[in-house]
Amino acid sequence: MVLPRIVVICGSTRFMTEMNEAELRETEAGRIVVKPGCDMKTPHELWSHPADAEALKARLDDLHRAKIRLADEVLVVGGYIGESTRAEIAYARSLGRPVRFTHPGVEAPPSAVGP
């Protein structure tokens, strides 16, 4: 049995609503979807203390890189690409993962994001 393609959603968590919509559309298209599981921009007791938030952010970054390694392709969601998302794009490309964009006009030139 062949597994469906796995898509990892990347982008700023300010676009969680758009990520949820992308997840719905990718799932409807028959793909397995993984995406950020925490929106640290929304207050929560798990990251209310600055030291806890800093440690969690590091763990979440590692976890998201693992999701990129797991995935067959990356879907970047949103109309803004910040430093973290740029690093994720560069990492995905370094692994040979195709990268798609919901807003293709925001894509940085390839030389700015790595191989």
PDB file of C-alpha atoms in Angstrom:
ATOM      1  CA  MET A   1       0.000   0.000   0.000  1.00  0.00           C
ATOM      2  CA  VAL A   2       1.332   3.420  -0.985  1.00  0.00           C
ATOM      3  CA  LEU A   3       0.959   6.205   1.559  1.00  0.00           C
ATOM      4  CA  PRO A   4      -0.482   9.542   0.438  1.00  0.00           C
ATOM      5  CA  ARG A   5       1.951  12.457   0.141  1.00  0.00           C
ATOM      6  CA  ILE A   6       2.805  14.142   3.414  1.00  0.00           C
ATOM      7  CA  VAL A   7       2.687  17.941   3.439  1.00  0.00           C
ATOM      8  CA  VAL A   8       4.124  20.036   6.249  1.00  0.00           C
ATOM      9  CA  ILE A   9       2.676  23.505   6.659  1.00  0.00           C
ATOM     10  CA  CYS A  10       5.157  26.249   7.526  1.00  0.00           C
ATOM     11  CA  GLY A  11       4.683  29.923   8.215  1.00  0.00           C
ATOM     12  CA  SER A  12       4.173  32.466  10.927  1.00  0.00           C
ATOM     13  CA  THR A  13       1.679  31.368  13.560  1.00  0.00           C
ATOM     14  CA  ARG A  14      -0.036  34.725  13.007  1.00  0.00           C
ATOM     15  CA  PHE A  15      -1.544  32.847  10.049  1.00  0.00           C
ATOM     16  CA  MET A  16      -3.052  29.966  12.090  1.00  0.00           C
ATOM     17  CA  THR A  17      -6.502  30.567  10.565  1.00  0.00           C
ATOM     18  CA  GLU A  18      -4.990  30.299   7.082  1.00  0.00           C
ATOM     19  CA  MET A  19      -2.999  27.228   8.159  1.00  0.00           C
ATOM     20  CA  ASN A  20      -6.218  25.564   9.285  1.00  0.00           C
ATOM     21  CA  GLU A  21      -7.818  26.347   5.915  1.00  0.00           C
ATOM     22  CA  ALA A  22      -4.754  25.004   4.082  1.00  0.00           C
ATOM     23  CA  GLU A  23      -4.888  21.859   6.208  1.00  0.00           C
ATOM     24  CA  LEU A  24      -8.541  21.379   5.236  1.00  0.00           C
ATOM     25  CA  ARG A  25      -7.823  21.834   1.522  1.00  0.00           C
ATOM     26  CA  GLU A  26      -4.714  19.619   1.532  1.00  0.00           C
ATOM     27  CA  THR A  27      -6.620  16.902   3.428  1.00  0.00           C
ATOM     28  CA  GLU A  28      -9.510  17.130   0.959  1.00  0.00           C
ATOM     29  CA  ALA A  29      -6.948  16.673  -1.828  1.00  0.00           C
ATOM     30  CA  GLY A  30      -5.888  13.383  -0.226  1.00  0.00           C
ATOM     31  CA  ARG A  31      -2.682  14.456   1.472  1.00  0.00           C
ATOM     32  CA  ILE A  32      -1.512  13.791   5.019  1.00  0.00           C
ATOM     33  CA  VAL A  33      -0.931  17.152   6.715  1.00  0.00           C
ATOM     34  CA  VAL A  34       1.318  18.127   9.621  1.00  0.00           C
ATOM     35  CA  LYS A  35       1.541  21.689  10.892  1.00  0.00           C
ATOM     36  CA  PRO A  36       2.561  23.704  13.928  1.00  0.00           C
ATOM     37  CA  GLY A  37       0.726  22.434  16.973  1.00  0.00           C
ATOM     38  CA  CYS A  38       1.295  25.479  19.193  1.00  0.00           C
ATOM     39  CA  ASP A  39       0.530  29.119  18.602  1.00  0.00           C
ATOM     40  CA  MET A  40       2.791  30.816  21.109  1.00  0.00           C
ATOM     41  CA  LYS A  41       1.359  34.207  20.123  1.00  0.00           C
ATOM     42  CA  THR A  42      -1.830  33.195  21.941  1.00  0.00           C
ATOM     43  CA  PRO A  43      -1.460  33.281  25.740  1.00  0.00           C
ATOM     44  CA  HIS A  44      -1.321  29.889  27.443  1.00  0.00           C
ATOM     45  CA  GLU A  45      -0.058  28.617  30.792  1.00  0.00           C
ATOM     46  CA  LEU A  46       2.502  26.349  29.091  1.00  0.00           C
ATOM     47  CA  TRP A  47       4.501  29.354  27.898  1.00  0.00           C
ATOM     48  CA  SER A  48       3.417  32.103  30.287  1.00  0.00           C
ATOM     49  CA  HIS A  49       6.808  32.246  32.018  1.00  0.00           C
ATOM     50  CA  PRO A  50       9.586  33.666  29.780  1.00  0.00           C
ATOM     51  CA  ALA A  51      12.058  30.861  30.609  1.00  0.00           C
ATOM     52  CA  ASP A  52       9.425  28.221  29.829  1.00  0.00           C
ATOM     53  CA  ALA A  53       8.557  30.002  26.577  1.00  0.00           C
ATOM     54  CA  GLU A  54      12.189  30.153  25.473  1.00  0.00           C
ATOM     55  CA  ALA A  55      12.783  26.462  26.182  1.00  0.00           C
ATOM     56  CA  LEU A  56       9.535  25.465  24.481  1.00  0.00           C
ATOM     57  CA  LYS A  57      10.347  27.554  21.399  1.00  0.00           C
ATOM     58  CA  ALA A  58      13.649  25.690  20.988  1.00  0.00           C
ATOM     59  CA  ARG A  59      11.899  22.299  21.328  1.00  0.00           C
ATOM     60  CA  LEU A  60       9.183  23.330  18.882  1.00  0.00           C
ATOM     61  CA  ASP A  61      11.784  24.459  16.335  1.00  0.00           C
ATOM     62  CA  ASP A  62      13.469  21.029  16.580  1.00  0.00           C
ATOM     63  CA  LEU A  63      10.104  19.304  16.283  1.00  0.00           C
ATOM     64  CA  HIS A  64       9.169  21.332  13.214  1.00  0.00           C
ATOM     65  CA  ARG A  65      12.464  20.447  11.510  1.00  0.00           C
ATOM     66  CA  ALA A  66      11.585  16.782  12.194  1.00  0.00           C
ATOM     67  CA  LYS A  67       8.216  17.375  10.528  1.00  0.00           C
ATOM     68  CA  ILE A  68      10.022  18.801   7.496  1.00  0.00           C
ATOM     69  CA  ARG A  69      12.247  15.690   7.352  1.00  0.00           C
ATOM     70  CA  LEU A  70       9.127  13.508   7.543  1.00  0.00           C
ATOM     71  CA  ALA A  71       7.264  15.362   4.807  1.00  0.00           C
ATOM     72  CA  ASP A  72       7.356  14.899   1.056  1.00  0.00           C
ATOM     73  CA  GLU A  73       6.778  18.615   0.483  1.00  0.00           C
ATOM     74  CA  VAL A  74       6.376  21.936   2.256  1.00  0.00           C
ATOM     75  CA  LEU A  75       3.498  24.402   1.958  1.00  0.00           C
ATOM     76  CA  VAL A  76       4.334  27.918   3.163  1.00  0.00           C
ATOM     77  CA  VAL A  77       1.194  29.731   4.295  1.00  0.00           C
ATOM     78  CA  GLY A  78       0.630  33.455   4.610  1.00  0.00           C
ATOM     79  CA  GLY A  79       1.590  36.750   3.065  1.00  0.00           C
ATOM     80  CA  TYR A  80       4.712  37.274   5.171  1.00  0.00           C
ATOM     81  CA  ILE A  81       7.907  35.257   5.539  1.00  0.00           C
ATOM     82  CA  GLY A  82       9.933  35.965   8.658  1.00  0.00           C
ATOM     83  CA  GLU A  83      13.320  34.732   9.789  1.00  0.00           C
ATOM     84  CA  SER A  84      12.068  31.398  11.187  1.00  0.00           C
ATOM     85  CA  THR A  85      10.064  30.578   8.074  1.00  0.00           C
ATOM     86  CA  ARG A  86      13.018  31.525   5.844  1.00  0.00           C
ATOM     87  CA  ALA A  87      15.172  29.100   7.831  1.00  0.00           C
ATOM     88  CA  GLU A  88      12.517  26.374   7.415  1.00  0.00           C
ATOM     89  CA  ILE A  89      12.395  26.986   3.647  1.00  0.00           C
ATOM     90  CA  ALA A  90      16.180  26.792   3.418  1.00  0.00           C
ATOM     91  CA  TYR A  91      16.207  23.587   5.492  1.00  0.00           C
ATOM     92  CA  ALA A  92      13.502  21.997   3.329  1.00  0.00           C
ATOM     93  CA  ARG A  93      15.337  22.906   0.145  1.00  0.00           C
ATOM     94  CA  SER A  94      18.615  21.574   1.553  1.00  0.00           C
ATOM     95  CA  LEU A  95      16.811  18.233   1.953  1.00  0.00           C
ATOM     96  CA  GLY A  96      15.427  18.414  -1.593  1.00  0.00           C
ATOM     97  CA  ARG A  97      11.837  18.953  -0.479  1.00  0.00           C
ATOM     98  CA  PRO A  98       9.647  20.845  -2.936  1.00  0.00           C
ATOM     99  CA  VAL A  99       8.291  24.102  -1.480  1.00  0.00           C
ATOM    100  CA  ARG A 100       4.913  25.572  -2.457  1.00  0.00           C
ATOM    101  CA  PHE A 101       3.490  28.941  -1.369  1.00  0.00           C
ATOM    102  CA  THR A 102      -0.100  30.049  -0.766  1.00  0.00           C
ATOM    103  CA  HIS A 103       1.119  33.563  -1.627  1.00  0.00           C
ATOM    104  CA  PRO A 104       3.825  33.023  -4.286  1.00  0.00           C
ATOM    105  CA  GLY A 105       4.680  36.740  -4.389  1.00  0.00           C
ATOM    106  CA  VAL A 106       6.201  36.567  -0.885  1.00  0.00           C
ATOM    107  CA  GLU A 107       8.856  34.030  -1.858  1.00  0.00           C
ATOM    108  CA  ALA A 108      12.346  35.374  -1.344  1.00  0.00           C
ATOM    109  CA  PRO A 109      14.836  34.975  -4.170  1.00  0.00           C
ATOM    110  CA  PRO A 110      16.428  31.491  -4.026  1.00  0.00           C
ATOM    111  CA  SER A 111      19.844  32.973  -3.234  1.00  0.00           C
ATOM    112  CA  ALA A 112      18.381  34.526  -0.071  1.00  0.00           C
ATOM    113  CA  VAL A 113      16.978  31.271   1.314  1.00  0.00           C
ATOM    114  CA  GLY A 114      19.637  28.717   0.492  1.00  0.00           C
ATOM    115  CA  PRO A 115      19.908  25.901  -2.035  1.00  0.00           C
TER     116      PRO A 115
END
